PDB file of C-alpha atoms in Angstrom:
ATOM      1  CA  MET C  18      15.363  55.932  11.550  1.00  0.00           C
ATOM      2  CA  GLN C  19      12.183  54.229  10.791  1.00  0.00           C
ATOM      3  CA  SER C  20       8.942  54.930   9.832  1.00  0.00           C
ATOM      4  CA  ARG C  21       5.169  53.150   9.477  1.00  0.00           C
ATOM      5  CA  THR C  22       2.070  54.105   8.185  1.00  0.00           C
ATOM      6  CA  LEU C  23      -0.944  52.459   9.317  1.00  0.00           C
ATOM      7  CA  PRO C  24      -4.719  53.436   9.323  1.00  0.00           C
ATOM      8  CA  VAL C  25      -6.432  53.567  13.025  1.00  0.00           C
ATOM      9  CA  PRO C  26      -8.560  50.316  14.034  1.00  0.00           C
ATOM     10  CA  ASP C  27     -12.031  51.010  15.007  1.00  0.00           C
ATOM     11  CA  GLY C  28     -11.443  49.906  18.629  1.00  0.00           C
ATOM     12  CA  LEU C  29      -9.217  53.063  19.107  1.00  0.00           C
ATOM     13  CA  ASP C  30     -11.514  55.345  17.827  1.00  0.00           C
ATOM     14  CA  GLY C  31     -11.105  58.568  19.969  1.00  0.00           C
ATOM     15  CA  ALA C  32      -7.918  57.424  22.021  1.00  0.00           C
ATOM     16  CA  ARG C  33      -4.929  59.718  22.855  1.00  0.00           C
ATOM     17  CA  VAL C  34      -2.107  59.496  20.616  1.00  0.00           C
ATOM     18  CA  ASP C  35       0.444  57.949  22.623  1.00  0.00           C
ATOM     19  CA  ALA C  36      -2.212  55.445  23.809  1.00  0.00           C
ATOM     20  CA  ALA C  37      -3.239  54.529  20.320  1.00  0.00           C
ATOM     21  CA  LEU C  38       0.677  54.195  19.012  1.00  0.00           C
ATOM     22  CA  ALA C  39       1.501  52.111  22.501  1.00  0.00           C
ATOM     23  CA  LYS C  40      -1.523  49.468  21.115  1.00  0.00           C
ATOM     24  CA  MET C  41      -0.729  49.830  17.804  1.00  0.00           C
ATOM     25  CA  LEU C  42       3.400  49.533  17.561  1.00  0.00           C
ATOM     26  CA  GLY C  43       3.963  48.380  21.121  1.00  0.00           C
ATOM     27  CA  PHE C  44       5.883  51.330  22.353  1.00  0.00           C
ATOM     28  CA  SER C  45       5.683  52.230  26.167  1.00  0.00           C
ATOM     29  CA  ARG C  46       3.305  55.220  26.691  1.00  0.00           C
ATOM     30  CA  THR C  47       6.755  57.350  27.681  1.00  0.00           C
ATOM     31  CA  PHE C  48       8.646  57.067  24.361  1.00  0.00           C
ATOM     32  CA  ALA C  49       5.090  56.725  22.668  1.00  0.00           C
ATOM     33  CA  ALA C  50       4.949  60.360  23.949  1.00  0.00           C
ATOM     34  CA  GLU C  51       8.396  61.742  23.465  1.00  0.00           C
ATOM     35  CA  VAL C  52       7.682  60.115  19.679  1.00  0.00           C
ATOM     36  CA  ALA C  53       4.679  62.841  19.251  1.00  0.00           C
ATOM     37  CA  GLU C  54       6.236  65.766  21.190  1.00  0.00           C
ATOM     38  CA  ALA C  55       9.648  65.415  18.787  1.00  0.00           C
ATOM     39  CA  GLY C  56       6.689  66.032  15.812  1.00  0.00           C
ATOM     40  CA  GLY C  57       7.169  62.474  14.475  1.00  0.00           C
ATOM     41  CA  VAL C  58       3.502  61.577  14.439  1.00  0.00           C
ATOM     42  CA  ARG C  59       0.470  62.741  11.500  1.00  0.00           C
ATOM     43  CA  LEU C  60      -2.821  62.130  11.199  1.00  0.00           C
ATOM     44  CA  ASP C  61      -3.772  62.577   7.531  1.00  0.00           C
ATOM     45  CA  GLY C  62      -0.975  64.529   6.957  1.00  0.00           C
ATOM     46  CA  ARG C  63      -1.721  66.574   9.848  1.00  0.00           C
ATOM     47  CA  VAL C  64       0.994  66.850  12.931  1.00  0.00           C
ATOM     48  CA  ILE C  65      -0.451  66.004  15.949  1.00  0.00           C
ATOM     49  CA  GLY C  66       0.725  66.009  19.970  1.00  0.00           C
ATOM     50  CA  LYS C  67       0.443  63.148  22.403  1.00  0.00           C
ATOM     51  CA  SER C  68      -2.550  64.202  24.416  1.00  0.00           C
ATOM     52  CA  ASP C  69      -4.589  64.429  20.443  1.00  0.00           C
ATOM     53  CA  ARG C  70      -7.149  62.253  19.865  1.00  0.00           C
ATOM     54  CA  VAL C  71      -7.112  59.632  16.899  1.00  0.00           C
ATOM     55  CA  ALA C  72      -9.913  58.967  14.661  1.00  0.00           C
ATOM     56  CA  ALA C  73     -11.044  55.637  13.409  1.00  0.00           C
ATOM     57  CA  GLY C  74      -9.875  55.077   9.594  1.00  0.00           C
ATOM     58  CA  ALA C  75      -7.754  57.854   9.441  1.00  0.00           C
ATOM     59  CA  TRP C  76      -4.203  57.290   8.423  1.00  0.00           C
ATOM     60  CA  LEU C  77      -1.248  57.408  10.972  1.00  0.00           C
ATOM     61  CA  GLU C  78       2.274  58.322   9.417  1.00  0.00           C
ATOM     62  CA  VAL C  79       5.198  57.967  12.661  1.00  0.00           C
ATOM     63  CA  GLU C  80       8.859  58.293  12.579  1.00  0.00           C
ATOM     64  CA  TRP C  81      10.910  57.413  15.146  1.00  0.00           C
ATOM     65  CA  GLU C  82      14.637  57.298  15.987  1.00  0.00           C
ATOM     66  CA  ASP C  83      15.187  53.432  16.722  1.00  0.00           C
ATOM     67  CA  ARG C  84      16.922  52.827  20.243  1.00  0.00           C
ATOM     68  CA  ARG C  85      18.442  49.287  21.140  1.00  0.00           C
ATOM     69  CA  ALA C  86      16.956  48.379  24.699  1.00  0.00           C
ATOM     70  CA  PRO C  87      19.396  49.529  27.402  1.00  0.00           C
ATOM     71  CA  GLU C  88      21.809  46.664  28.649  1.00  0.00           C
ATOM     72  CA  VAL C  89      22.331  45.695  32.420  1.00  0.00           C
ATOM     73  CA  ILE C  90      25.576  47.078  33.249  1.00  0.00           C
ATOM     74  CA  PRO C  91      26.950  45.396  36.647  1.00  0.00           C
ATOM     75  CA  LEU C  92      27.829  48.123  38.864  1.00  0.00           C
ATOM     76  CA  ALA C  93      28.344  47.033  42.422  1.00  0.00           C
ATOM     77  CA  VAL C  94      26.118  49.222  44.658  1.00  0.00           C
ATOM     78  CA  PRO C  95      27.449  49.011  48.097  1.00  0.00           C
ATOM     79  CA  ASP C  96      24.342  50.167  50.308  1.00  0.00           C
ATOM     80  CA  LEU C  97      22.211  47.367  48.796  1.00  0.00           C
ATOM     81  CA  GLY C  98      21.442  44.705  50.903  1.00  0.00           C
ATOM     82  CA  ILE C  99      20.708  40.916  50.385  1.00  0.00           C
ATOM     83  CA  VAL C 100      17.759  40.047  52.775  1.00  0.00           C
ATOM     84  CA  TYR C 101      17.341  36.416  51.743  1.00  0.00           C
ATOM     85  CA  GLU C 102      18.604  34.299  48.954  1.00  0.00           C
ATOM     86  CA  ASP C 103      17.868  30.405  47.389  1.00  0.00           C
ATOM     87  CA  ASP C 104      18.160  28.759  44.464  1.00  0.00           C
ATOM     88  CA  ASP C 105      14.449  30.616  43.378  1.00  0.00           C
ATOM     89  CA  ILE C 106      14.163  33.802  44.598  1.00  0.00           C
ATOM     90  CA  VAL C 107      16.573  37.041  46.140  1.00  0.00           C
ATOM     91  CA  VAL C 108      15.359  39.875  48.591  1.00  0.00           C
ATOM     92  CA  VAL C 109      17.251  42.905  48.357  1.00  0.00           C
ATOM     93  CA  ASP C 110      16.881  45.936  50.291  1.00  0.00           C
ATOM     94  CA  LYS C 111      17.034  49.123  48.003  1.00  0.00           C
ATOM     95  CA  PRO C 112      18.610  52.074  48.762  1.00  0.00           C
ATOM     96  CA  SER C 113      17.568  55.349  47.570  1.00  0.00           C
ATOM     97  CA  GLY C 114      18.866  56.559  43.910  1.00  0.00           C
ATOM     98  CA  VAL C 115      18.901  52.912  42.607  1.00  0.00           C
ATOM     99  CA  ALA C 116      16.497  52.107  39.669  1.00  0.00           C
ATOM    100  CA  ALA C 117      15.150  48.475  39.820  1.00  0.00           C
ATOM    101  CA  HIS C 118      16.368  48.205  35.931  1.00  0.00           C
ATOM    102  CA  PRO C 119      17.728  49.791  33.441  1.00  0.00           C
ATOM    103  CA  SER C 120      15.634  51.811  31.220  1.00  0.00           C
ATOM    104  CA  VAL C 121      16.475  54.883  28.358  1.00  0.00           C
ATOM    105  CA  GLY C 122      17.443  58.224  30.062  1.00  0.00           C
ATOM    106  CA  TRP C 123      18.543  56.142  33.256  1.00  0.00           C
ATOM    107  CA  GLU C 124      22.591  56.249  33.402  1.00  0.00           C
ATOM    108  CA  GLY C 125      22.457  55.634  37.252  1.00  0.00           C
ATOM    109  CA  PRO C 126      22.758  52.071  39.321  1.00  0.00           C
ATOM    110  CA  THR C 127      20.169  49.186  39.306  1.00  0.00           C
ATOM    111  CA  VAL C 128      19.395  46.408  41.213  1.00  0.00           C
ATOM    112  CA  LEU C 129      19.647  44.168  38.126  1.00  0.00           C
ATOM    113  CA  GLY C 130      23.014  45.674  37.718  1.00  0.00           C
ATOM    114  CA  ALA C 131      23.840  45.251  41.444  1.00  0.00           C
ATOM    115  CA  LEU C 132      23.109  41.767  41.219  1.00  0.00           C
ATOM    116  CA  ALA C 133      24.939  41.076  38.217  1.00  0.00           C
ATOM    117  CA  ALA C 134      28.180  42.567  39.679  1.00  0.00           C
ATOM    118  CA  GLY C 135      27.743  40.130  42.744  1.00  0.00           C
ATOM    119  CA  GLY C 136      27.347  37.232  40.325  1.00  0.00           C
ATOM    120  CA  VAL C 137      23.602  36.746  41.337  1.00  0.00           C
ATOM    121  CA  ARG C 138      22.066  35.152  37.954  1.00  0.00           C
ATOM    122  CA  VAL C 139      18.297  36.067  37.910  1.00  0.00           C
ATOM    123  CA  ALA C 140      15.773  34.669  35.463  1.00  0.00           C
ATOM    124  CA  THR C 141      15.982  35.187  31.777  1.00  0.00           C
ATOM    125  CA  THR C 142      11.993  35.657  31.689  1.00  0.00           C
ATOM    126  CA  GLY C 143      10.895  39.072  30.246  1.00  0.00           C
ATOM    127  CA  ALA C 144      12.506  41.545  28.467  1.00  0.00           C
ATOM    128  CA  ALA C 145      16.346  41.374  28.638  1.00  0.00           C
ATOM    129  CA  GLU C 146      16.519  44.560  30.425  1.00  0.00           C
ATOM    130  CA  ARG C 147      13.992  43.200  32.822  1.00  0.00           C
ATOM    131  CA  GLN C 148      14.719  39.868  33.189  1.00  0.00           C
ATOM    132  CA  GLY C 149      14.318  38.613  36.763  1.00  0.00           C
ATOM    133  CA  VAL C 150      11.825  41.810  37.457  1.00  0.00           C
ATOM    134  CA  VAL C 151       8.332  40.873  38.911  1.00  0.00           C
ATOM    135  CA  HIS C 152       7.699  44.432  40.601  1.00  0.00           C
ATOM    136  CA  ARG C 153       9.822  47.437  40.916  1.00  0.00           C
ATOM    137  CA  LEU C 154      10.377  50.508  43.319  1.00  0.00           C
ATOM    138  CA  ASP C 155      10.718  54.353  42.154  1.00  0.00           C
ATOM    139  CA  VAL C 156      14.329  55.413  42.059  1.00  0.00           C
ATOM    140  CA  GLY C 157      13.781  57.386  44.998  1.00  0.00           C
ATOM    141  CA  THR C 158      11.833  54.537  46.982  1.00  0.00           C
ATOM    142  CA  SER C 159      13.561  52.716  49.450  1.00  0.00           C
ATOM    143  CA  GLY C 160      13.078  49.078  51.035  1.00  0.00           C
ATOM    144  CA  LEU C 161      12.131  45.474  49.835  1.00  0.00           C
ATOM    145  CA  MET C 162      11.857  43.900  47.006  1.00  0.00           C
ATOM    146  CA  VAL C 163      11.954  40.487  44.972  1.00  0.00           C
ATOM    147  CA  VAL C 164      13.692  39.399  42.657  1.00  0.00           C
ATOM    148  CA  ALA C 165      13.256  36.293  40.442  1.00  0.00           C
ATOM    149  CA  LYS C 166      15.976  33.608  39.404  1.00  0.00           C
ATOM    150  CA  SER C 167      14.593  30.756  38.449  1.00  0.00           C
ATOM    151  CA  GLU C 168      12.122  30.651  35.560  1.00  0.00           C
ATOM    152  CA  ARG C 169       9.298  28.770  37.875  1.00  0.00           C
ATOM    153  CA  ALA C 170       9.512  31.758  40.222  1.00  0.00           C
ATOM    154  CA  TYR C 171       9.290  34.183  37.695  1.00  0.00           C
ATOM    155  CA  THR C 172       5.886  32.880  36.673  1.00  0.00           C
ATOM    156  CA  ALA C 173       4.353  32.214  40.082  1.00  0.00           C
ATOM    157  CA  LEU C 174       5.206  35.730  41.306  1.00  0.00           C
ATOM    158  CA  LYS C 175       3.986  37.550  38.481  1.00  0.00           C
ATOM    159  CA  HIS C 176       0.930  35.495  38.964  1.00  0.00           C
ATOM    160  CA  ALA C 177       0.875  36.459  42.977  1.00  0.00           C
ATOM    161  CA  PHE C 178       1.321  40.183  42.012  1.00  0.00           C
ATOM    162  CA  LYS C 179      -1.316  40.216  39.366  1.00  0.00           C
ATOM    163  CA  GLU C 180      -3.837  38.410  41.681  1.00  0.00           C
ATOM    164  CA  ARG C 181      -3.076  40.487  44.598  1.00  0.00           C
ATOM    165  CA  GLU C 182      -1.740  37.979  46.561  1.00  0.00           C
ATOM    166  CA  VAL C 183       1.608  39.825  47.912  1.00  0.00           C
ATOM    167  CA  GLU C 184       1.607  41.395  51.128  1.00  0.00           C
ATOM    168  CA  LYS C 185       3.060  44.921  50.408  1.00  0.00           C
ATOM    169  CA  ILE C 186       3.322  47.180  53.161  1.00  0.00           C
ATOM    170  CA  TYR C 187       4.846  50.483  52.992  1.00  0.00           C
ATOM    171  CA  HIS C 188       5.634  53.639  55.552  1.00  0.00           C
ATOM    172  CA  ALA C 189       5.274  57.165  54.760  1.00  0.00           C
ATOM    173  CA  VAL C 190       5.525  60.060  56.067  1.00  0.00           C
ATOM    174  CA  VAL C 191       2.922  62.772  54.489  1.00  0.00           C
ATOM    175  CA  GLN C 192       2.132  66.620  54.965  1.00  0.00           C
ATOM    176  CA  GLY C 193      -0.514  67.356  57.015  1.00  0.00           C
ATOM    177  CA  HIS C 194      -3.307  64.599  59.149  1.00  0.00           C
ATOM    178  CA  PRO C 195      -5.655  62.441  56.602  1.00  0.00           C
ATOM    179  CA  ASP C 196      -9.086  62.082  57.872  1.00  0.00           C
ATOM    180  CA  PRO C 197      -9.754  60.036  58.971  1.00  0.00           C
ATOM    181  CA  LEU C 198      -6.788  58.375  60.387  1.00  0.00           C
ATOM    182  CA  VAL C 199      -7.593  55.491  59.146  1.00  0.00           C
ATOM    183  CA  GLY C 200      -8.733  54.751  55.760  1.00  0.00           C
ATOM    184  CA  THR C 201      -8.942  53.748  51.917  1.00  0.00           C
ATOM    185  CA  ILE C 202      -8.429  55.703  48.750  1.00  0.00           C
ATOM    186  CA  ASP C 203      -9.694  54.228  45.617  1.00  0.00           C
ATOM    187  CA  ALA C 204      -9.501  56.246  42.747  1.00  0.00           C
ATOM    188  CA  PRO C 205      -8.431  55.199  39.140  1.00  0.00           C
ATOM    189  CA  ILE C 206      -4.610  56.382  38.128  1.00  0.00           C
ATOM    190  CA  GLY C 207      -3.726  57.259  34.994  1.00  0.00           C
ATOM    191  CA  ARG C 208      -1.198  59.109  33.005  1.00  0.00           C
ATOM    192  CA  HIS C 209      -1.197  62.653  33.789  1.00  0.00           C
ATOM    193  CA  PRO C 210      -3.034  64.755  31.175  1.00  0.00           C
ATOM    194  CA  SER C 211      -0.328  67.112  30.598  1.00  0.00           C
ATOM    195  CA  HIS C 212       2.968  65.540  32.037  1.00  0.00           C
ATOM    196  CA  SER C 213       5.062  62.975  31.056  1.00  0.00           C
ATOM    197  CA  TRP C 214       6.594  61.966  34.041  1.00  0.00           C
ATOM    198  CA  LYS C 215       4.013  62.388  36.240  1.00  0.00           C
ATOM    199  CA  PHE C 216       0.844  60.103  37.228  1.00  0.00           C
ATOM    200  CA  ALA C 217      -2.695  61.342  38.475  1.00  0.00           C
ATOM    201  CA  VAL C 218      -6.384  60.481  39.532  1.00  0.00           C
ATOM    202  CA  THR C 219      -8.161  60.050  36.382  1.00  0.00           C
ATOM    203  CA  PRO C 220     -11.694  59.053  35.004  1.00  0.00           C
ATOM    204  CA  ASP C 221     -10.112  56.322  32.544  1.00  0.00           C
ATOM    205  CA  GLY C 222      -7.385  55.549  34.829  1.00  0.00           C
ATOM    206  CA  LYS C 223      -6.385  51.629  35.997  1.00  0.00           C
ATOM    207  CA  ASP C 224      -8.462  50.790  39.234  1.00  0.00           C
ATOM    208  CA  SER C 225      -5.818  51.408  42.399  1.00  0.00           C
ATOM    209  CA  VAL C 226      -6.980  51.158  45.824  1.00  0.00           C
ATOM    210  CA  THR C 227      -4.906  52.070  48.961  1.00  0.00           C
ATOM    211  CA  HIS C 228      -5.242  51.212  52.365  1.00  0.00           C
ATOM    212  CA  TYR C 229      -3.516  53.456  54.975  1.00  0.00           C
ATOM    213  CA  GLU C 230      -3.696  53.590  58.740  1.00  0.00           C
ATOM    214  CA  THR C 231      -1.641  56.738  60.957  1.00  0.00           C
ATOM    215  CA  LEU C 232       0.798  55.399  63.283  1.00  0.00           C
ATOM    216  CA  GLU C 233       2.046  58.874  64.667  1.00  0.00           C
ATOM    217  CA  ALA C 234       1.173  62.408  64.474  1.00  0.00           C
ATOM    218  CA  PHE C 235       3.336  65.409  64.433  1.00  0.00           C
ATOM    219  CA  PRO C 236       3.103  68.912  64.122  1.00  0.00           C
ATOM    220  CA  GLY C 237       2.347  69.326  60.347  1.00  0.00           C
ATOM    221  CA  ALA C 238       3.128  65.517  59.583  1.00  0.00           C
ATOM    222  CA  SER C 239       2.029  61.835  59.941  1.00  0.00           C
ATOM    223  CA  LEU C 240       3.840  58.725  59.872  1.00  0.00           C
ATOM    224  CA  LEU C 241       1.548  56.412  58.024  1.00  0.00           C
ATOM    225  CA  GLU C 242       1.258  52.587  57.489  1.00  0.00           C
ATOM    226  CA  VAL C 243       0.194  52.365  53.612  1.00  0.00           C
ATOM    227  CA  HIS C 244      -1.195  48.835  52.579  1.00  0.00           C
ATOM    228  CA  LEU C 245      -0.870  48.446  48.212  1.00  0.00           C
ATOM    229  CA  GLU C 246      -3.744  46.741  47.393  1.00  0.00           C
ATOM    230  CA  THR C 247      -2.603  47.378  43.754  1.00  0.00           C
ATOM    231  CA  GLY C 248       0.543  48.094  42.088  1.00  0.00           C
ATOM    232  CA  ARG C 249       0.195  50.995  39.980  1.00  0.00           C
ATOM    233  CA  THR C 250       3.438  53.345  39.336  1.00  0.00           C
ATOM    234  CA  HIS C 251       3.773  56.260  41.499  1.00  0.00           C
ATOM    235  CA  GLN C 252       0.657  54.743  43.759  1.00  0.00           C
ATOM    236  CA  ILE C 253       0.988  56.006  47.017  1.00  0.00           C
ATOM    237  CA  ARG C 254       2.577  59.039  45.709  1.00  0.00           C
ATOM    238  CA  VAL C 255      -0.538  59.875  43.747  1.00  0.00           C
ATOM    239  CA  HIS C 256      -3.344  59.199  45.963  1.00  0.00           C
ATOM    240  CA  MET C 257      -1.545  60.925  48.995  1.00  0.00           C
ATOM    241  CA  ALA C 258      -1.645  64.130  46.905  1.00  0.00           C
ATOM    242  CA  ALA C 259      -5.099  63.650  45.643  1.00  0.00           C
ATOM    243  CA  HIS C 260      -6.072  63.071  49.210  1.00  0.00           C
ATOM    244  CA  ARG C 261      -4.058  66.565  49.758  1.00  0.00           C
ATOM    245  CA  HIS C 262      -1.069  64.977  51.912  1.00  0.00           C
ATOM    246  CA  PRO C 263       1.512  64.134  49.634  1.00  0.00           C
ATOM    247  CA  CYS C 264       4.696  62.571  50.664  1.00  0.00           C
ATOM    248  CA  VAL C 265       7.089  64.868  52.368  1.00  0.00           C
ATOM    249  CA  GLY C 266      10.195  65.160  50.560  1.00  0.00           C
ATOM    250  CA  ASP C 267       8.330  64.655  47.135  1.00  0.00           C
ATOM    251  CA  PRO C 268       8.061  68.081  45.088  1.00  0.00           C
ATOM    252  CA  LEU C 269       6.802  66.425  41.688  1.00  0.00           C
ATOM    253  CA  TYR C 270       3.529  65.645  43.326  1.00  0.00           C
ATOM    254  CA  GLY C 271       3.269  68.949  45.797  1.00  0.00           C
ATOM    255  CA  ALA C 272       5.224  68.935  48.629  1.00  0.00           C
ATOM    256  CA  ASP C 273       6.255  71.408  50.461  1.00  0.00           C
ATOM    257  CA  PRO C 274      10.062  72.065  50.146  1.00  0.00           C
ATOM    258  CA  THR C 275      10.703  74.105  53.296  1.00  0.00           C
ATOM    259  CA  LEU C 276       9.458  71.234  55.167  1.00  0.00           C
ATOM    260  CA  SER C 277      11.509  69.074  53.227  1.00  0.00           C
ATOM    261  CA  ALA C 278      14.605  70.948  53.776  1.00  0.00           C
ATOM    262  CA  ARG C 279      14.176  71.519  57.578  1.00  0.00           C
ATOM    263  CA  LEU C 280      13.662  67.586  57.417  1.00  0.00           C
ATOM    264  CA  GLY C 281      17.263  67.232  55.894  1.00  0.00           C
ATOM    265  CA  LEU C 282      15.076  65.283  52.765  1.00  0.00           C
ATOM    266  CA  THR C 283      16.149  65.109  48.982  1.00  0.00           C
ATOM    267  CA  ARG C 284      14.075  62.671  48.063  1.00  0.00           C
ATOM    268  CA  GLN C 285      10.349  61.164  49.268  1.00  0.00           C
ATOM    269  CA  TRP C 286       9.965  59.694  52.894  1.00  0.00           C
ATOM    270  CA  LEU C 287       8.583  56.694  51.234  1.00  0.00           C
ATOM    271  CA  HIS C 288       9.832  52.988  52.320  1.00  0.00           C
ATOM    272  CA  ALA C 289       8.774  49.404  51.599  1.00  0.00           C
ATOM    273  CA  HIS C 290       8.569  48.145  54.958  1.00  0.00           C
ATOM    274  CA  ARG C 291       7.446  45.006  54.853  1.00  0.00           C
ATOM    275  CA  LEU C 292       6.988  42.494  52.169  1.00  0.00           C
ATOM    276  CA  ALA C 293       5.252  38.882  52.353  1.00  0.00           C
ATOM    277  CA  PHE C 294       4.352  35.982  49.879  1.00  0.00           C
ATOM    278  CA  ALA C 295       4.082  31.996  49.110  1.00  0.00           C
ATOM    279  CA  HIS C 296       7.837  31.042  48.276  1.00  0.00           C
ATOM    280  CA  PRO C 297       7.253  30.189  44.792  1.00  0.00           C
ATOM    281  CA  ALA C 298       9.400  26.599  44.812  1.00  0.00           C
ATOM    282  CA  THR C 299       7.412  25.645  48.585  1.00  0.00           C
ATOM    283  CA  GLY C 300       4.340  27.343  48.573  1.00  0.00           C
ATOM    284  CA  LYS C 301       5.504  28.275  52.078  1.00  0.00           C
ATOM    285  CA  ARG C 302       4.401  31.979  53.146  1.00  0.00           C
ATOM    286  CA  VAL C 303       7.564  34.316  53.684  1.00  0.00           C
ATOM    287  CA  ALA C 304       7.509  37.399  55.069  1.00  0.00           C
ATOM    288  CA  PHE C 305      10.810  40.314  55.203  1.00  0.00           C
ATOM    289  CA  ILE C 306      11.455  43.458  57.032  1.00  0.00           C
ATOM    290  CA  SER C 307      13.172  46.386  56.299  1.00  0.00           C
ATOM    291  CA  ALA C 308      14.447  48.871  58.744  1.00  0.00           C
ATOM    292  CA  TYR C 309      14.307  52.713  58.142  1.00  0.00           C
ATOM    293  CA  PRO C 310      17.212  54.035  56.334  1.00  0.00           C
ATOM    294  CA  ALA C 311      19.613  56.618  58.198  1.00  0.00           C
ATOM    295  CA  ASP C 312      17.667  59.692  56.315  1.00  0.00           C
ATOM    296  CA  PHE C 313      14.378  58.607  57.296  1.00  0.00           C
ATOM    297  CA  VAL C 314      15.510  58.107  61.232  1.00  0.00           C
ATOM    298  CA  HIS C 315      16.930  62.136  61.317  1.00  0.00           C
ATOM    299  CA  ALA C 316      14.039  63.427  59.880  1.00  0.00           C
ATOM    300  CA  LEU C 317      11.782  61.267  62.163  1.00  0.00           C
ATOM    301  CA  ASP C 318      13.707  62.634  65.446  1.00  0.00           C
ATOM    302  CA  VAL C 319      13.161  65.902  64.056  1.00  0.00           C
ATOM    303  CA  LEU C 320       9.791  65.701  63.858  1.00  0.00           C
ATOM    304  CA  ARG C 321       9.469  64.257  66.989  1.00  0.00           C
ATOM    305  CA  ALA C 322      11.547  66.865  68.841  1.00  0.00           C
ATOM    306  CA  ASP C 323       9.036  69.168  67.935  1.00  0.00           C
TER     307      ASP C 323
END
C-alpha cells in the first residue's frame, strides 16, 4: 500500500478528482478513478469520489495499492497478419479480440506479445508495456496498425501522428442514414461523466474531428468511409453515437442488439481500412490497405440481401 498527502495547486482549482490525481501523481485517468471509487481519496479529511471537484490549497490524502506495470508476454496470434516489415517499422493487420499492448485488467492476446512470439524486436522507447507503440486500435476494432522497430521510427511516427500527418481511413457500418450523407463532426471528446470506461462529447474535452462519407446505404444502416483528423480514444464510436448513428454491434454506445444479432456481430463493425504515412527512414509516402474480415463480409451480405 502506498500513500501521499499533498496540497492542491492553484492551477487545479475546480478540477475533477481523477483529473487532479492524474496531473499530480502521474496516474492514468482510469487508475485515478479506480482509486477514488475504492475510497482511497480524502480532501481535507473527507472521502470524495472521482467526479468531485478539488479546491486550491486543500489537502489531498491518497492511498492506493501499488501495481507493477503489466508485462509483454510472448503469445502467438495466428490471425494477426504482417502486412509489411523492414528495419524500422512493422505494419500488422490486427484481428478483433487483440489489444495493442498489455494493460491492467487485460489478460488476452496483444499485438506486442504476438510480435515478440514471432521474434520481431521493436523500439525500446516508451513505457515497458507499450514500447514501439505509436498509435492504438480498440480491442474490438480490426485492421491496420504500425509499430516502430527503431528509435528513429518511433520518434518520427509519434511526431507524424501528433501533427496529423498520418492518413487514417476507417470503414464503419452505422445504424440509420447520416444526414447529410457526407459531413464532418467537430466535437470535443472527454471522459464520460458517469461511466469509467466510456467517453463522450463534453464541453471540456479534447478537440476531435471526424470526416465521413456514405459509401452504401441499406435498410436501416449505412456503410461509411471515415477519415480521422484527430485520434481520440473511441473517437468514431463516440462521434457517431452523438450523431445518433452508433456503430452496429456496439452496445456500449447505444447500438441496437437485435440488429447486431441478425447480422451475427459480436463486436462493433469498425475496421481500420487504410493507413498512409511518410516512411521514417526514407521520407517516401507508403500506404497500406486491409480487406474486411469474414464476420464483416457476412454482415454486409445480410444487409445487401435485404
